[in-house]
CSV table of C-alpha atoms and ligand atoms in Angstrom, one decimal:
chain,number,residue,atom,x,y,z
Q,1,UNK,CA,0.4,-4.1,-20.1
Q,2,UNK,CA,0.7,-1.5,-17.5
Q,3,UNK,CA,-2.6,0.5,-16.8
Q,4,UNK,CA,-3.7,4.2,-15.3
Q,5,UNK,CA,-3.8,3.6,-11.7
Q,6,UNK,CA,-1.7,4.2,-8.8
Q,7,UNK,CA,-0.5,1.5,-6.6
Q,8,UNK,CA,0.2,3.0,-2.4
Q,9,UNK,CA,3.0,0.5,-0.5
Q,10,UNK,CA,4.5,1.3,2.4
Q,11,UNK,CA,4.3,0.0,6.1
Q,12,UNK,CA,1.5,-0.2,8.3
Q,13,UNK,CA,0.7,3.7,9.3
Q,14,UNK,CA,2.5,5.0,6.1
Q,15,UNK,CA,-0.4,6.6,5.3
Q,16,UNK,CA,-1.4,5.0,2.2
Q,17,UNK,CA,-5.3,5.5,2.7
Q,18,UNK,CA,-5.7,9.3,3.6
Q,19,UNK,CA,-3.2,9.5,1.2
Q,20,UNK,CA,-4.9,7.8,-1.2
Q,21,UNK,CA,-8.3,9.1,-0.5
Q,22,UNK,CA,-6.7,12.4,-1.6
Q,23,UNK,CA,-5.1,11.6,-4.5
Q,24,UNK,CA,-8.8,10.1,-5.6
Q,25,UNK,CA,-10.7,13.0,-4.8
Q,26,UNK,CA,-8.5,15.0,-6.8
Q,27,UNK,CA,-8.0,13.1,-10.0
Q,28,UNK,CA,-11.3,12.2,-9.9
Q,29,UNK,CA,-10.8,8.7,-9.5
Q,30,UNK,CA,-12.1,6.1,-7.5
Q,31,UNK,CA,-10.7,5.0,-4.4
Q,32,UNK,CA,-10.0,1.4,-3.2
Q,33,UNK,CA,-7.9,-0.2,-0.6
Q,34,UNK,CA,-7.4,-3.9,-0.4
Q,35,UNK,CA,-8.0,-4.3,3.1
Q,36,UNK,CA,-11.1,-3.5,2.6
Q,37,UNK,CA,-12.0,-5.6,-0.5
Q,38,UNK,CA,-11.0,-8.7,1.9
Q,39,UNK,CA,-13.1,-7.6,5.0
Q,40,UNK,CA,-16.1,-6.8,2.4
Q,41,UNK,CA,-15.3,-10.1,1.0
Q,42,UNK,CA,-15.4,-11.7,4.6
Q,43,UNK,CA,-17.7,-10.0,6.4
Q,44,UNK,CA,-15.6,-9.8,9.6
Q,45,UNK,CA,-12.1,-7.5,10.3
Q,46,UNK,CA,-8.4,-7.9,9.7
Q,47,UNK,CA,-7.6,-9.5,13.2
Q,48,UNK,CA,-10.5,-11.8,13.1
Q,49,UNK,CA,-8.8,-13.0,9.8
Q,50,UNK,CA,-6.0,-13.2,11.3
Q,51,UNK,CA,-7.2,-15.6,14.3
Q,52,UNK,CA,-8.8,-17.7,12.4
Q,53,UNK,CA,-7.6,-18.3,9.3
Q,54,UNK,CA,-4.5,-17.4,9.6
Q,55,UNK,CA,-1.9,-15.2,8.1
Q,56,UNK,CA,-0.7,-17.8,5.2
Q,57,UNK,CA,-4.9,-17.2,4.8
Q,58,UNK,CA,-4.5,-13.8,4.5
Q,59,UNK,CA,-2.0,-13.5,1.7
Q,60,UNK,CA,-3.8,-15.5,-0.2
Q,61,UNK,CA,-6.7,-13.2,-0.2
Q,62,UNK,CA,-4.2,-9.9,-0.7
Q,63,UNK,CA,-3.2,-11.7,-4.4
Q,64,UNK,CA,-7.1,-12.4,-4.8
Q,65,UNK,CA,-7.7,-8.3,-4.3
Q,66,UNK,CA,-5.0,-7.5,-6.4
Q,67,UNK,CA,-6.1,-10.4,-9.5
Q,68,UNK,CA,-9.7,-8.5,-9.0
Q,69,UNK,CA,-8.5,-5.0,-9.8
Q,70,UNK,CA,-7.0,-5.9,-12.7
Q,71,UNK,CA,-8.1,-4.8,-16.2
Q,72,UNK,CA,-9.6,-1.4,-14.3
Q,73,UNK,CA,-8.1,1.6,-14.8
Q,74,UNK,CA,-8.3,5.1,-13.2
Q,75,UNK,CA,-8.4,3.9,-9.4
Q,76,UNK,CA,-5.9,5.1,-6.2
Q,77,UNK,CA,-5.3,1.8,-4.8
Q,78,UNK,CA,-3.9,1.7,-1.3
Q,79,UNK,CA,-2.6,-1.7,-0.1
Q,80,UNK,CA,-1.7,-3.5,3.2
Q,81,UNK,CA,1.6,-3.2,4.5
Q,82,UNK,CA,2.6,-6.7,3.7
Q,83,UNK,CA,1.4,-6.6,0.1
Q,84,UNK,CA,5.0,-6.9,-0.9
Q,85,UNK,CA,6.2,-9.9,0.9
Q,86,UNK,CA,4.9,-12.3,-2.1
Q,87,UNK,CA,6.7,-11.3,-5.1
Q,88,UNK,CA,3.6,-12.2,-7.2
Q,89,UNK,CA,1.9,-9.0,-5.5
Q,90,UNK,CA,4.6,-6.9,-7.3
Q,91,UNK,CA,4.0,-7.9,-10.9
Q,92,UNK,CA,0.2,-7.6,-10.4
Q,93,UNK,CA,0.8,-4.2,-8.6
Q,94,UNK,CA,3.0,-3.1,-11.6
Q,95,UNK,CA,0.7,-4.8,-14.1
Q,96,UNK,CA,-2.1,-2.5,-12.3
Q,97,UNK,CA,0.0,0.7,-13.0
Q,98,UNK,CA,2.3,3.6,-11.1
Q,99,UNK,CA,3.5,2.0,-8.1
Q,100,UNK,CA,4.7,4.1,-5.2
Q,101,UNK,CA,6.3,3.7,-2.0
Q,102,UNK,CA,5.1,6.1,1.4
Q,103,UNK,CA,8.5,6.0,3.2
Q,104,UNK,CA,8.0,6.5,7.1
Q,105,UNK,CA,11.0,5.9,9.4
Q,106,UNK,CA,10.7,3.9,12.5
Q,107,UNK,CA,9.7,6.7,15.0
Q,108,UNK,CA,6.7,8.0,13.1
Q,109,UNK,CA,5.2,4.7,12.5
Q,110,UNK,CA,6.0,3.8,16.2
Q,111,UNK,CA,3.7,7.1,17.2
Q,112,UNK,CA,1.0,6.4,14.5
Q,113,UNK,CA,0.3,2.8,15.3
Q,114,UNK,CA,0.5,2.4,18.9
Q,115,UNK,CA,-2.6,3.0,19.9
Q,116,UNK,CA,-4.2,0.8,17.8
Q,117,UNK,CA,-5.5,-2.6,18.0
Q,118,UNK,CA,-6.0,-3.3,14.4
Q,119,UNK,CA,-2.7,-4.8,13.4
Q,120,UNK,CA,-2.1,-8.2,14.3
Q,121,UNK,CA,1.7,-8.4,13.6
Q,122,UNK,CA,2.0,-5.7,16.0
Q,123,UNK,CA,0.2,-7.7,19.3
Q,124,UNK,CA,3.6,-8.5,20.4
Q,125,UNK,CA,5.3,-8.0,23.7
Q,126,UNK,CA,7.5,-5.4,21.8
Q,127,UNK,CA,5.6,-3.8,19.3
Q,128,UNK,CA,8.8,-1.1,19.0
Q,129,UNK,CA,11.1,-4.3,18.2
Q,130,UNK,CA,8.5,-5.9,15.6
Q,131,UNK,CA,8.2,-2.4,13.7
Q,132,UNK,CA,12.2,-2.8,13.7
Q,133,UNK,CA,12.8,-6.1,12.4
Q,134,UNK,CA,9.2,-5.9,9.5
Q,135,UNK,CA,10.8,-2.8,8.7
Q,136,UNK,CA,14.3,-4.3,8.1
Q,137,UNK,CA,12.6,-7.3,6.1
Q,138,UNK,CA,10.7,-5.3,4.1
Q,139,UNK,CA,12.3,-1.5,2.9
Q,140,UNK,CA,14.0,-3.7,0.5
Q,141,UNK,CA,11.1,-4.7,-1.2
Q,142,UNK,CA,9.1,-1.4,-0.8
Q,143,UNK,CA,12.4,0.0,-2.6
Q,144,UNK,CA,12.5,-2.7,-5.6
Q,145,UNK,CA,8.7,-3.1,-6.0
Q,146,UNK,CA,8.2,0.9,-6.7
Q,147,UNK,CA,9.1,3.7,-9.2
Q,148,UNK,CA,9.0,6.5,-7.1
Q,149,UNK,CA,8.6,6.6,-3.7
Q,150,UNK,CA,8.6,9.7,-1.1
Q,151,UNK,CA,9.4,10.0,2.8
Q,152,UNK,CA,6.2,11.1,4.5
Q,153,UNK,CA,8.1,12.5,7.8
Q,154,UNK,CA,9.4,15.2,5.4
Q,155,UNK,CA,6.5,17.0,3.6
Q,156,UNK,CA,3.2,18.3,4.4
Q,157,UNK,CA,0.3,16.1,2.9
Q,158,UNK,CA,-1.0,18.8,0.0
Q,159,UNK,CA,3.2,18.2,-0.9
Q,160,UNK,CA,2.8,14.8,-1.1
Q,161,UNK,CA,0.2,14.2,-2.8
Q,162,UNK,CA,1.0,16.4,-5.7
Q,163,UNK,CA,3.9,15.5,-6.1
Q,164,UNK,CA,2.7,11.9,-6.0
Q,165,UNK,CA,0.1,13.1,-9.0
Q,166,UNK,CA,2.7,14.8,-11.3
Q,167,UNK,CA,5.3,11.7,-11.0
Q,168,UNK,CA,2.7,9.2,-12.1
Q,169,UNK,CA,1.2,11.3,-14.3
Q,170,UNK,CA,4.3,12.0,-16.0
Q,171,UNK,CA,5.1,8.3,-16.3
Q,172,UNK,CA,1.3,8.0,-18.1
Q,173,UNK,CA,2.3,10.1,-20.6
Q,174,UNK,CA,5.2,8.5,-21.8
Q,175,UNK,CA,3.4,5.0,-21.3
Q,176,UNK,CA,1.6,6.2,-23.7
Q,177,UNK,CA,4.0,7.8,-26.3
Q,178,UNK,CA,6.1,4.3,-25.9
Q,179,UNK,CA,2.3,3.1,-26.8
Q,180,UNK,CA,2.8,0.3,-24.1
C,201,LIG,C1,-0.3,-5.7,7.5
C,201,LIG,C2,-0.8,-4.4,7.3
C,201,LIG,C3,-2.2,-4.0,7.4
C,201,LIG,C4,-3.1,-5.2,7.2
C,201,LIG,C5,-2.7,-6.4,8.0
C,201,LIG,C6,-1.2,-6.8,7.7
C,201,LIG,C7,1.1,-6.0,7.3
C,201,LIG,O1,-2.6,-3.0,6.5
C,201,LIG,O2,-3.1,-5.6,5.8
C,201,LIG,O3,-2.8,-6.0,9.4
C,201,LIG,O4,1.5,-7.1,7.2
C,201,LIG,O5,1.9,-5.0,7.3
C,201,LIG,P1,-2.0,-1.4,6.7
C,201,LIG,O6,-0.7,-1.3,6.1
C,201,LIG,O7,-3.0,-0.7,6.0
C,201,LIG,O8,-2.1,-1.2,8.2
């Protein structure tokens, strides 16, 4: 059964966190993000992971975040870019609720994560080229994992986040007529 909480995909600088910070504050809801569950959980950052446990490592602890959100209700959760890559992410993401998909093109993500350090997929000697190809492997399964998604190049961030409220809170309320 499907819950009340909204689920933030999209790549790496999509803006799922601010976005979902918003969303949060203005529902009243809380605010989680699974990257953070897993540093919390390790005590050390997303790279460090990375190094030395590895990335297989990794994805094993993204499904671990997502199992221990389930059951809640009323929470903005904003994942890591990558959430979608094991299709057992996507049923607990729709099992979790209103899953949405922060559409960026390549440009803006290019501009937003450059600077930072903080991404190890993006370490590469191309960072451009790696944004290309992720982005190639995965806006297929941003597209089928979510039920509405929105290009964040386009609107201002008061547009998208209510229109991000109205959409899932329209699909609440016929959840609940359907009573499912
Ligand atoms: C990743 C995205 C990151 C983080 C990790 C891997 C990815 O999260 O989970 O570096 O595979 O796209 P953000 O999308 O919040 O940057």
């Amino acid at each position: 059964m499907s819950r009340e909480n909204i689920v933030l995909i999209g790549f790496m600088g999509s803006g799922k966190s601010s976005a979902g910070r918003l969303i949060a504050s203005k529902l009243g809801w809380q605010f989680v993000d699974t990257d953070s569950l897993i540093i919390k959980k390790h005590g050390i950052g997303i790279p460090e992971i990375f190094n030395q446990k590895g990335e297989t490592y990794f994805r094993e602890e993204e499904s671990l975040a997502l199992a221990s959100l389930q059951g809640g209700d009323r929470c903005v959760i904003a994942t890591g870019g990558g959430i979608v890559t094991r299709p057992e992410n996507v049923s607990l993401m729709r099992d979790l609720g209103f899953v949405v998909w922060l559409k960026a093109g390549e440009e803006v993500i290019f501009e937003r994560v450059s600077r930072n350090t903080n991404r190890p997929l993006l370490q590469t000697g191309n960072p451009r080229e790696t944004i290309s190809l992720l982005l190639a492997q995965r806006n297929p399964l941003y597209l089928s994992a979510a039920q509405y998604s929105i290009d964040t190049s386009d609107s201002s961030r008061g547009e998208i986040i209510d229109s991000i409220i109205e959409k899932a809170q329209e699909y609440f309320e016929a959840m609940r007529r359907n009573g499912s």
